[in-house]
């Protein structure tokens, strides 16, 4: 595949309500979009980096910088070299992965660029993300991630609203001081039948093990990332002291991390976020690894627009994604999405079947939310 040029576009997307986690409060999403233009098609990638380096070391200005300074030039340099023995100096998503490998870290930036190339490649081939990844379902059951609130009654109202909309699983964000009480209140109000899990975003230490063990009474599906991202050994120690299964998010940046976590006994569930692990190819490797080990997996989210959501829904439809994902409907995040909105039907989202992501930004809406664009010609 040849490339005419790559656009970096920034959009500002106000959230319908503030989203508070143990690491901070988001009121709007400042998103970097990558658009790869080829002679045949254009492909989109959404960078999941947030404005500040609080969830991970990456942040959106940093992602834009490393893309324009190093990663995009590496693709351009490759395309400028004469055709090799196979007569093909073109690019595909696999080759993008290899060309970006020398750059350490910056997986969210890599994921955005690789996804844009993959989308262009698949649109050219007339093949959907779901088909490419090996999705085996045409719709996926959806969960919703519920932020930390100012009071328990406010939380109960929010959860009631999501259950009314049809969400099949509720995830409560927790932190020290907001854990046992909200979980107990949600269980008491909505009963033992609902699928319930919690996410600490690394807010505890192993010294909190006895406190976290009190969550065992509430029959949670899992506790996500209780300890710091590099506390793999401590997570294994914690797992021995909890009945609640441990799921890792921040700690898993690659298939190698997932393999280490599984063999250490640091987790029995994996949250797969393509952005965090460098793209959908690595996400698929993690999926396959989990499946081979009988470890449950599910597709996480990073408050994506319809572009990122489309690919996540395809990933969530793979056979090893055995738990409902954080693949919520567009309206859970944004009053107006940049694509046709994803809407819940009976607690499920439909996997797009059109070429590539199967969705495209609506030009007028995209223009309205755009704050900057930059064209890098090849
Ligand atoms: O830890 O899973 C997380 C959002 C931003 C950053 C980290 C996380 C989240 C969520 C929301 O929990 C998931 C979503 O609905 O996109
Ligand atoms: Mg998480």
CSV table of C-alpha atoms and ligand atoms in Angstrom, one decimal:
chain,number,residue,atom,x,y,z
A,1,UNK,CA,0.0,0.0,0.0
A,2,UNK,CA,1.3,3.5,-0.9
A,3,UNK,CA,0.5,6.5,1.2
A,4,UNK,CA,-0.2,10.0,-0.1
A,5,UNK,CA,-0.1,11.6,3.3
A,6,UNK,CA,-1.2,11.4,6.9
A,7,UNK,CA,-3.4,13.9,8.8
A,8,UNK,CA,-3.2,14.5,12.5
A,9,UNK,CA,-6.5,16.0,13.7
A,10,UNK,CA,-7.4,17.1,17.2
A,11,UNK,CA,-11.0,17.1,18.3
A,12,UNK,CA,-12.7,18.3,21.5
A,13,UNK,CA,-15.6,16.2,22.7
A,14,UNK,CA,-17.5,17.3,25.8
A,15,UNK,CA,-18.6,14.4,28.0
A,16,UNK,CA,-22.3,14.2,28.9
A,17,UNK,CA,-21.2,14.0,32.6
A,18,UNK,CA,-17.9,14.3,34.4
A,19,UNK,CA,-16.2,10.9,34.7
A,20,UNK,CA,-14.3,10.6,38.0
A,21,UNK,CA,-11.7,7.8,38.7
A,22,UNK,CA,-9.1,7.3,41.3
A,23,UNK,CA,-6.6,9.2,39.0
A,24,UNK,CA,-8.7,12.2,38.1
A,25,UNK,CA,-11.9,13.8,36.7
A,26,UNK,CA,-12.5,14.0,32.9
A,27,UNK,CA,-15.1,16.6,31.7
A,28,UNK,CA,-14.2,16.4,28.0
A,29,UNK,CA,-12.2,14.2,25.7
A,30,UNK,CA,-9.3,15.8,23.8
A,31,UNK,CA,-8.8,13.2,21.1
A,32,UNK,CA,-6.1,12.8,18.4
A,33,UNK,CA,-7.3,11.2,15.2
A,34,UNK,CA,-4.9,9.8,12.6
A,35,UNK,CA,-6.1,9.7,9.0
A,36,UNK,CA,-4.0,7.8,6.5
A,37,UNK,CA,-4.7,8.7,2.8
A,38,UNK,CA,-3.8,6.2,0.2
A,39,UNK,CA,-4.6,6.1,-3.6
A,40,UNK,CA,-7.4,3.6,-2.9
A,41,UNK,CA,-8.9,4.6,0.5
A,42,UNK,CA,-8.5,6.5,3.7
A,43,UNK,CA,-8.1,4.9,7.1
A,44,UNK,CA,-8.8,6.2,10.6
A,45,UNK,CA,-7.1,5.6,13.9
A,46,UNK,CA,-8.2,7.1,17.2
A,47,UNK,CA,-5.5,7.7,19.8
A,48,UNK,CA,-6.7,6.8,23.3
A,49,UNK,CA,-4.1,8.9,25.1
A,50,UNK,CA,-5.8,11.4,27.5
A,51,UNK,CA,-4.8,15.0,28.0
A,52,UNK,CA,-2.7,14.3,31.1
A,53,UNK,CA,-0.4,11.4,31.9
A,54,UNK,CA,-2.5,10.1,34.9
A,55,UNK,CA,-3.8,6.7,33.6
A,56,UNK,CA,-0.6,5.9,31.8
A,57,UNK,CA,2.7,7.8,31.0
A,58,UNK,CA,1.2,8.8,27.6
A,59,UNK,CA,-0.7,12.0,27.0
A,60,UNK,CA,-2.2,13.4,23.8
A,61,UNK,CA,0.3,16.1,23.0
A,62,UNK,CA,3.1,13.6,23.6
A,63,UNK,CA,1.5,11.1,21.2
A,64,UNK,CA,1.1,13.8,18.5
A,65,UNK,CA,4.8,14.7,19.0
A,66,UNK,CA,6.2,11.2,18.8
A,67,UNK,CA,4.0,10.5,15.7
A,68,UNK,CA,5.1,13.5,13.7
A,69,UNK,CA,8.7,13.5,14.9
A,70,UNK,CA,9.6,9.7,14.6
A,71,UNK,CA,6.8,7.3,13.7
A,72,UNK,CA,5.3,8.9,10.6
A,73,UNK,CA,8.8,9.7,9.2
A,74,UNK,CA,9.7,6.0,9.7
A,75,UNK,CA,6.8,5.0,7.5
A,76,UNK,CA,7.7,7.6,4.9
A,77,UNK,CA,11.4,6.5,4.9
A,78,UNK,CA,10.3,2.9,4.2
A,79,UNK,CA,8.1,4.0,1.3
A,80,UNK,CA,10.9,6.0,-0.1
A,81,UNK,CA,13.2,3.0,-0.4
A,82,UNK,CA,13.2,1.2,-3.7
A,83,UNK,CA,11.1,-2.0,-4.0
A,84,UNK,CA,12.8,-5.0,-2.4
A,85,UNK,CA,13.4,-8.4,-3.9
A,86,UNK,CA,9.7,-9.2,-3.6
A,87,UNK,CA,9.1,-6.1,-5.7
A,88,UNK,CA,7.0,-4.5,-3.0
A,89,UNK,CA,7.9,-1.6,-0.9
A,90,UNK,CA,4.3,-1.1,0.2
A,91,UNK,CA,3.0,-1.0,3.7
A,92,UNK,CA,0.6,-3.0,5.6
A,93,UNK,CA,-0.4,-3.0,9.3
A,94,UNK,CA,2.0,-5.9,10.1
A,95,UNK,CA,4.9,-4.0,8.6
A,96,UNK,CA,3.9,-0.8,10.5
A,97,UNK,CA,4.2,-2.8,13.7
A,98,UNK,CA,7.7,-3.9,12.8
A,99,UNK,CA,8.8,-0.4,11.6
A,100,UNK,CA,7.6,1.1,14.9
A,101,UNK,CA,9.2,-1.5,17.1
A,102,UNK,CA,12.5,0.3,17.6
A,103,UNK,CA,10.7,3.2,19.3
A,104,UNK,CA,10.3,2.3,23.0
A,105,UNK,CA,6.9,2.6,24.6
A,106,UNK,CA,4.3,5.1,23.2
A,107,UNK,CA,1.9,2.3,22.5
A,108,UNK,CA,-1.1,4.5,22.3
A,109,UNK,CA,0.5,6.6,19.5
A,110,UNK,CA,1.6,3.3,17.7
A,111,UNK,CA,-1.9,1.9,18.0
A,112,UNK,CA,-3.5,5.0,16.4
A,113,UNK,CA,-1.1,4.9,13.4
A,114,UNK,CA,-1.3,1.1,12.9
A,115,UNK,CA,-5.1,1.2,13.2
A,116,UNK,CA,-5.3,3.9,10.5
A,117,UNK,CA,-3.2,1.9,8.2
A,118,UNK,CA,-5.1,-1.3,8.9
A,119,UNK,CA,-8.4,0.5,8.3
A,120,UNK,CA,-7.2,1.8,4.9
A,121,UNK,CA,-5.9,-1.7,4.1
A,122,UNK,CA,-9.2,-3.4,5.0
A,123,UNK,CA,-11.3,-0.8,3.2
A,124,UNK,CA,-9.3,-1.4,0.1
A,125,UNK,CA,-9.8,-5.1,0.4
A,126,UNK,CA,-13.5,-4.7,1.2
A,127,UNK,CA,-13.0,-6.6,4.5
A,128,UNK,CA,-14.3,-5.7,8.0
A,129,UNK,CA,-12.4,-5.4,11.2
A,130,UNK,CA,-14.5,-8.2,12.7
A,131,UNK,CA,-13.8,-10.5,9.8
A,132,UNK,CA,-10.0,-9.7,10.0
A,133,UNK,CA,-9.8,-10.2,13.7
A,134,UNK,CA,-11.8,-13.4,13.7
A,135,UNK,CA,-15.0,-12.2,15.4
A,136,UNK,CA,-17.5,-15.0,15.9
A,137,UNK,CA,-20.6,-13.0,17.0
A,138,UNK,CA,-22.6,-10.3,15.2
A,139,UNK,CA,-23.5,-8.4,18.4
A,140,UNK,CA,-21.8,-8.1,21.8
A,141,UNK,CA,-23.2,-7.8,25.4
A,142,UNK,CA,-22.3,-4.4,26.9
A,143,UNK,CA,-21.2,-3.2,30.3
A,144,UNK,CA,-20.8,0.3,31.6
A,145,UNK,CA,-18.1,1.9,33.7
A,146,UNK,CA,-19.6,4.1,36.4
A,147,UNK,CA,-17.4,6.9,37.8
A,148,UNK,CA,-17.0,7.9,41.5
A,149,UNK,CA,-19.8,10.1,42.6
A,150,UNK,CA,-20.4,12.7,45.4
A,151,UNK,CA,-22.8,10.5,47.3
A,152,UNK,CA,-24.2,6.9,47.4
A,153,UNK,CA,-27.7,8.1,46.4
A,154,UNK,CA,-26.3,9.8,43.4
A,155,UNK,CA,-24.5,6.6,42.4
A,156,UNK,CA,-27.7,4.5,42.9
A,157,UNK,CA,-29.6,6.9,40.5
A,158,UNK,CA,-26.8,6.6,37.9
A,159,UNK,CA,-26.7,2.8,38.1
A,160,UNK,CA,-30.6,2.6,38.0
A,161,UNK,CA,-30.5,4.7,34.8
A,162,UNK,CA,-27.9,2.5,33.1
A,163,UNK,CA,-29.8,-0.7,34.1
A,164,UNK,CA,-33.0,0.9,32.6
A,165,UNK,CA,-31.1,1.4,29.4
A,166,UNK,CA,-30.3,-2.3,29.3
A,167,UNK,CA,-26.6,-2.5,30.3
A,168,UNK,CA,-25.8,-6.1,31.2
A,169,UNK,CA,-22.9,-5.5,33.6
A,170,UNK,CA,-22.0,-2.6,35.9
A,171,UNK,CA,-18.5,-1.6,36.7
A,172,UNK,CA,-18.0,0.8,39.7
A,173,UNK,CA,-14.9,2.9,39.9
A,174,UNK,CA,-13.4,2.6,43.5
A,175,UNK,CA,-10.7,4.3,45.5
A,176,UNK,CA,-9.8,4.3,49.3
A,177,UNK,CA,-12.9,5.9,51.0
A,178,UNK,CA,-15.2,4.9,48.1
A,179,UNK,CA,-15.3,1.1,48.0
A,180,UNK,CA,-17.2,-1.1,50.5
A,181,UNK,CA,-20.1,1.4,51.0
A,182,UNK,CA,-21.0,2.0,47.4
A,183,UNK,CA,-20.6,-1.7,46.4
A,184,UNK,CA,-22.8,-2.8,49.4
A,185,UNK,CA,-25.4,-0.2,48.5
A,186,UNK,CA,-25.5,-1.2,44.8
A,187,UNK,CA,-25.8,-4.9,45.8
A,188,UNK,CA,-28.6,-4.2,48.3
A,189,UNK,CA,-30.6,-2.0,45.9
A,190,UNK,CA,-30.2,-4.1,42.7
A,191,UNK,CA,-29.8,-7.6,44.1
A,192,UNK,CA,-27.4,-10.5,43.7
A,193,UNK,CA,-28.4,-11.3,40.2
A,194,UNK,CA,-26.7,-8.3,38.5
A,195,UNK,CA,-23.2,-8.7,37.0
A,196,UNK,CA,-21.0,-6.3,39.1
A,197,UNK,CA,-17.3,-5.6,39.1
A,198,UNK,CA,-15.0,-2.8,40.4
A,199,UNK,CA,-12.0,-0.9,39.0
A,200,UNK,CA,-9.4,0.7,41.4
A,201,UNK,CA,-7.1,2.1,38.7
A,202,UNK,CA,-4.1,1.2,40.9
A,203,UNK,CA,-5.3,3.1,44.0
A,204,UNK,CA,-4.3,0.5,46.6
A,205,UNK,CA,-1.2,-1.2,48.0
A,206,UNK,CA,-0.7,-4.7,49.3
A,207,UNK,CA,-1.1,-3.3,52.8
A,208,UNK,CA,-4.8,-2.9,51.9
A,209,UNK,CA,-5.2,-6.7,51.3
A,210,UNK,CA,-7.4,-7.3,54.4
A,211,UNK,CA,-9.6,-4.3,53.5
A,212,UNK,CA,-9.9,-5.5,49.8
A,213,UNK,CA,-10.8,-9.0,51.0
A,214,UNK,CA,-14.0,-7.5,52.5
A,215,UNK,CA,-15.2,-7.1,48.9
A,216,UNK,CA,-15.3,-10.9,48.7
A,217,UNK,CA,-18.8,-10.8,50.4
A,218,UNK,CA,-20.3,-9.1,47.4
A,219,UNK,CA,-19.7,-11.8,44.7
A,220,UNK,CA,-18.0,-9.5,42.3
A,221,UNK,CA,-17.1,-10.7,38.8
A,222,UNK,CA,-13.6,-9.3,39.3
A,223,UNK,CA,-11.6,-6.4,40.8
A,224,UNK,CA,-9.6,-4.5,38.1
A,225,UNK,CA,-6.1,-3.2,38.7
A,226,UNK,CA,-6.1,-2.9,42.5
A,227,UNK,CA,-2.4,-2.2,42.8
A,228,UNK,CA,0.2,-0.2,40.9
A,229,UNK,CA,0.9,-1.1,37.3
A,230,UNK,CA,4.4,-2.5,38.0
A,231,UNK,CA,3.3,-4.4,41.1
A,232,UNK,CA,3.0,-7.7,39.2
A,233,UNK,CA,4.4,-9.8,42.0
A,234,UNK,CA,2.3,-8.0,44.6
A,235,UNK,CA,-0.8,-8.7,42.5
A,236,UNK,CA,0.1,-12.4,42.7
A,237,UNK,CA,0.4,-12.2,46.5
A,238,UNK,CA,-2.9,-10.3,46.7
A,239,UNK,CA,-4.6,-13.0,44.5
A,240,UNK,CA,-3.8,-15.6,47.2
A,241,UNK,CA,-5.7,-13.4,49.8
A,242,UNK,CA,-8.8,-12.6,47.8
A,243,UNK,CA,-11.6,-14.8,46.5
A,244,UNK,CA,-12.6,-12.0,44.1
A,245,UNK,CA,-10.7,-12.7,40.8
A,246,UNK,CA,-8.1,-10.1,39.9
A,247,UNK,CA,-8.2,-8.5,36.4
A,248,UNK,CA,-5.3,-6.5,35.2
A,249,UNK,CA,-5.6,-3.4,33.0
A,250,UNK,CA,-2.7,-0.9,33.4
A,251,UNK,CA,-0.2,-3.7,34.0
A,252,UNK,CA,-0.8,-5.4,30.7
A,253,UNK,CA,1.0,-3.4,27.9
A,254,UNK,CA,1.8,-6.4,25.7
A,255,UNK,CA,1.3,-10.1,25.1
A,256,UNK,CA,4.6,-10.6,27.0
A,257,UNK,CA,3.2,-8.8,30.0
A,258,UNK,CA,0.0,-10.9,29.8
A,259,UNK,CA,2.1,-14.1,29.6
A,260,UNK,CA,4.1,-13.1,32.7
A,261,UNK,CA,1.0,-12.1,34.6
A,262,UNK,CA,-0.7,-15.4,33.8
A,263,UNK,CA,2.3,-17.6,34.8
A,264,UNK,CA,2.9,-15.6,38.0
A,265,UNK,CA,-0.7,-15.9,39.0
A,266,UNK,CA,-1.1,-12.1,39.1
A,267,UNK,CA,-4.5,-12.2,37.4
A,268,UNK,CA,-7.2,-14.6,36.3
A,269,UNK,CA,-8.9,-12.1,34.0
A,270,UNK,CA,-7.4,-9.6,31.4
A,271,UNK,CA,-8.8,-6.3,30.3
A,272,UNK,CA,-7.7,-6.0,26.6
A,273,UNK,CA,-7.4,-2.3,25.5
A,274,UNK,CA,-6.0,-2.2,22.0
A,275,UNK,CA,-4.8,1.4,22.5
A,276,UNK,CA,-2.8,0.5,25.7
A,277,UNK,CA,-1.1,-2.5,24.0
A,278,UNK,CA,0.0,-0.9,20.8
A,279,UNK,CA,-2.9,-1.8,18.5
A,280,UNK,CA,-5.3,-4.5,17.3
A,281,UNK,CA,-2.6,-7.0,16.2
A,282,UNK,CA,-1.1,-7.1,19.7
A,283,UNK,CA,-4.6,-7.1,21.2
A,284,UNK,CA,-5.4,-10.2,19.1
A,285,UNK,CA,-2.2,-11.9,20.4
A,286,UNK,CA,-3.3,-11.2,24.0
A,287,UNK,CA,-6.7,-12.5,23.2
A,288,UNK,CA,-5.2,-15.7,21.7
A,289,UNK,CA,-2.9,-16.2,24.7
A,290,UNK,CA,-5.7,-15.8,27.2
A,291,UNK,CA,-7.9,-18.2,25.2
A,292,UNK,CA,-5.1,-20.8,25.1
A,293,UNK,CA,-4.7,-20.5,28.9
A,294,UNK,CA,-8.4,-20.5,29.7
A,295,UNK,CA,-8.0,-17.0,31.1
A,296,UNK,CA,-11.2,-14.9,30.8
A,297,UNK,CA,-10.8,-11.6,28.7
A,298,UNK,CA,-12.9,-8.7,27.8
A,299,UNK,CA,-12.5,-5.5,25.8
A,300,UNK,CA,-11.9,-2.4,27.8
A,301,UNK,CA,-12.5,1.2,26.7
A,302,UNK,CA,-11.0,4.6,26.9
A,303,UNK,CA,-14.0,6.8,26.3
A,304,UNK,CA,-13.6,6.4,22.6
A,305,UNK,CA,-15.6,8.1,19.8
A,306,UNK,CA,-17.5,6.0,17.3
A,307,UNK,CA,-14.3,5.4,15.4
A,308,UNK,CA,-12.4,3.7,18.2
A,309,UNK,CA,-15.7,2.1,19.4
A,310,UNK,CA,-16.3,0.4,16.1
A,311,UNK,CA,-13.0,-1.5,16.3
A,312,UNK,CA,-13.4,-2.3,20.0
A,313,UNK,CA,-16.8,-3.8,19.3
A,314,UNK,CA,-15.2,-6.0,16.6
A,315,UNK,CA,-12.6,-7.2,19.2
A,316,UNK,CA,-15.3,-7.8,21.8
A,317,UNK,CA,-16.9,-10.2,19.3
A,318,UNK,CA,-13.9,-12.6,19.3
A,319,UNK,CA,-14.5,-15.9,21.0
A,320,UNK,CA,-12.0,-15.4,23.8
A,321,UNK,CA,-13.8,-12.2,25.0
A,322,UNK,CA,-15.9,-14.1,27.4
A,323,UNK,CA,-17.1,-11.3,29.6
A,324,UNK,CA,-19.1,-8.1,28.7
A,325,UNK,CA,-16.8,-5.2,27.7
A,326,UNK,CA,-16.7,-1.5,28.5
A,327,UNK,CA,-18.2,-1.0,25.0
A,328,UNK,CA,-21.0,1.3,25.9
A,329,UNK,CA,-23.3,3.2,23.6
A,330,UNK,CA,-22.2,6.6,22.2
A,331,UNK,CA,-24.8,8.5,24.3
A,332,UNK,CA,-23.1,7.2,27.5
A,333,UNK,CA,-20.2,9.5,26.6
A,334,UNK,CA,-21.2,12.1,24.1
A,335,UNK,CA,-24.4,14.1,23.2
A,336,UNK,CA,-23.2,14.0,19.6
A,337,UNK,CA,-20.7,11.3,18.4
A,338,UNK,CA,-18.6,12.0,15.3
A,339,UNK,CA,-20.0,8.8,13.6
A,340,UNK,CA,-23.5,7.5,13.4
A,341,UNK,CA,-24.1,6.8,17.1
A,342,UNK,CA,-23.7,3.3,18.5
A,343,UNK,CA,-27.0,2.4,20.2
A,344,UNK,CA,-27.8,-0.3,22.7
A,345,UNK,CA,-30.4,-2.9,21.6
A,346,UNK,CA,-31.4,-5.3,24.3
A,347,UNK,CA,-28.0,-4.5,26.1
A,348,UNK,CA,-26.0,-5.3,23.0
A,349,UNK,CA,-24.1,-3.4,20.3
A,350,UNK,CA,-24.1,-4.6,16.7
A,351,UNK,CA,-20.7,-5.4,15.2
A,352,UNK,CA,-20.1,-3.3,12.1
A,353,UNK,CA,-19.9,-5.3,8.9
A,354,UNK,CA,-18.8,-2.7,6.4
A,355,UNK,CA,-15.3,-2.5,5.0
A,356,UNK,CA,-12.6,-1.5,7.6
A,357,UNK,CA,-14.1,0.1,10.7
A,358,UNK,CA,-17.5,0.1,9.0
A,359,UNK,CA,-18.1,3.6,10.1
A,360,UNK,CA,-16.8,7.0,9.0
A,361,UNK,CA,-16.9,10.4,10.6
A,362,UNK,CA,-19.8,12.6,9.6
A,363,UNK,CA,-18.0,15.6,7.8
A,364,UNK,CA,-20.1,18.4,9.3
A,365,UNK,CA,-19.9,17.1,12.9
A,366,UNK,CA,-16.2,16.4,12.5
A,367,UNK,CA,-15.6,20.0,11.4
A,368,UNK,CA,-17.5,21.4,14.3
A,369,UNK,CA,-15.4,19.5,16.9
A,370,UNK,CA,-12.0,19.9,15.2
A,371,UNK,CA,-9.6,22.2,17.0
A,372,UNK,CA,-6.5,21.6,14.8
A,373,UNK,CA,-5.3,19.7,11.8
A,374,UNK,CA,-1.9,19.0,10.4
A,375,UNK,CA,-1.1,17.4,7.0
A,376,UNK,CA,2.1,15.4,6.6
A,377,UNK,CA,2.7,14.8,2.9
A,378,UNK,CA,4.6,11.7,1.8
B,1,LIG,O1,-9.5,2.0,33.7
B,1,LIG,O2,-10.8,1.1,32.4
B,1,LIG,C1,-10.3,2.1,32.8
B,1,LIG,C2,-11.7,5.2,31.0
B,1,LIG,C3,-10.5,5.9,30.8
B,1,LIG,C4,-9.3,5.5,31.3
B,1,LIG,C5,-9.3,4.2,32.0
B,1,LIG,C6,-10.5,3.5,32.2
B,1,LIG,C7,-11.7,4.0,31.7
B,1,LIG,C8,-12.9,3.4,31.9
B,1,LIG,C9,-14.1,3.7,31.0
B,1,LIG,O3,-13.2,2.6,32.8
B,1,LIG,C10,-14.3,2.7,29.9
B,1,LIG,C11,-15.2,3.2,28.8
B,1,LIG,O4,-16.4,3.1,29.0
B,1,LIG,O5,-14.6,3.6,27.8
B,2,LIG,MG1,-9.4,-0.1,34.2
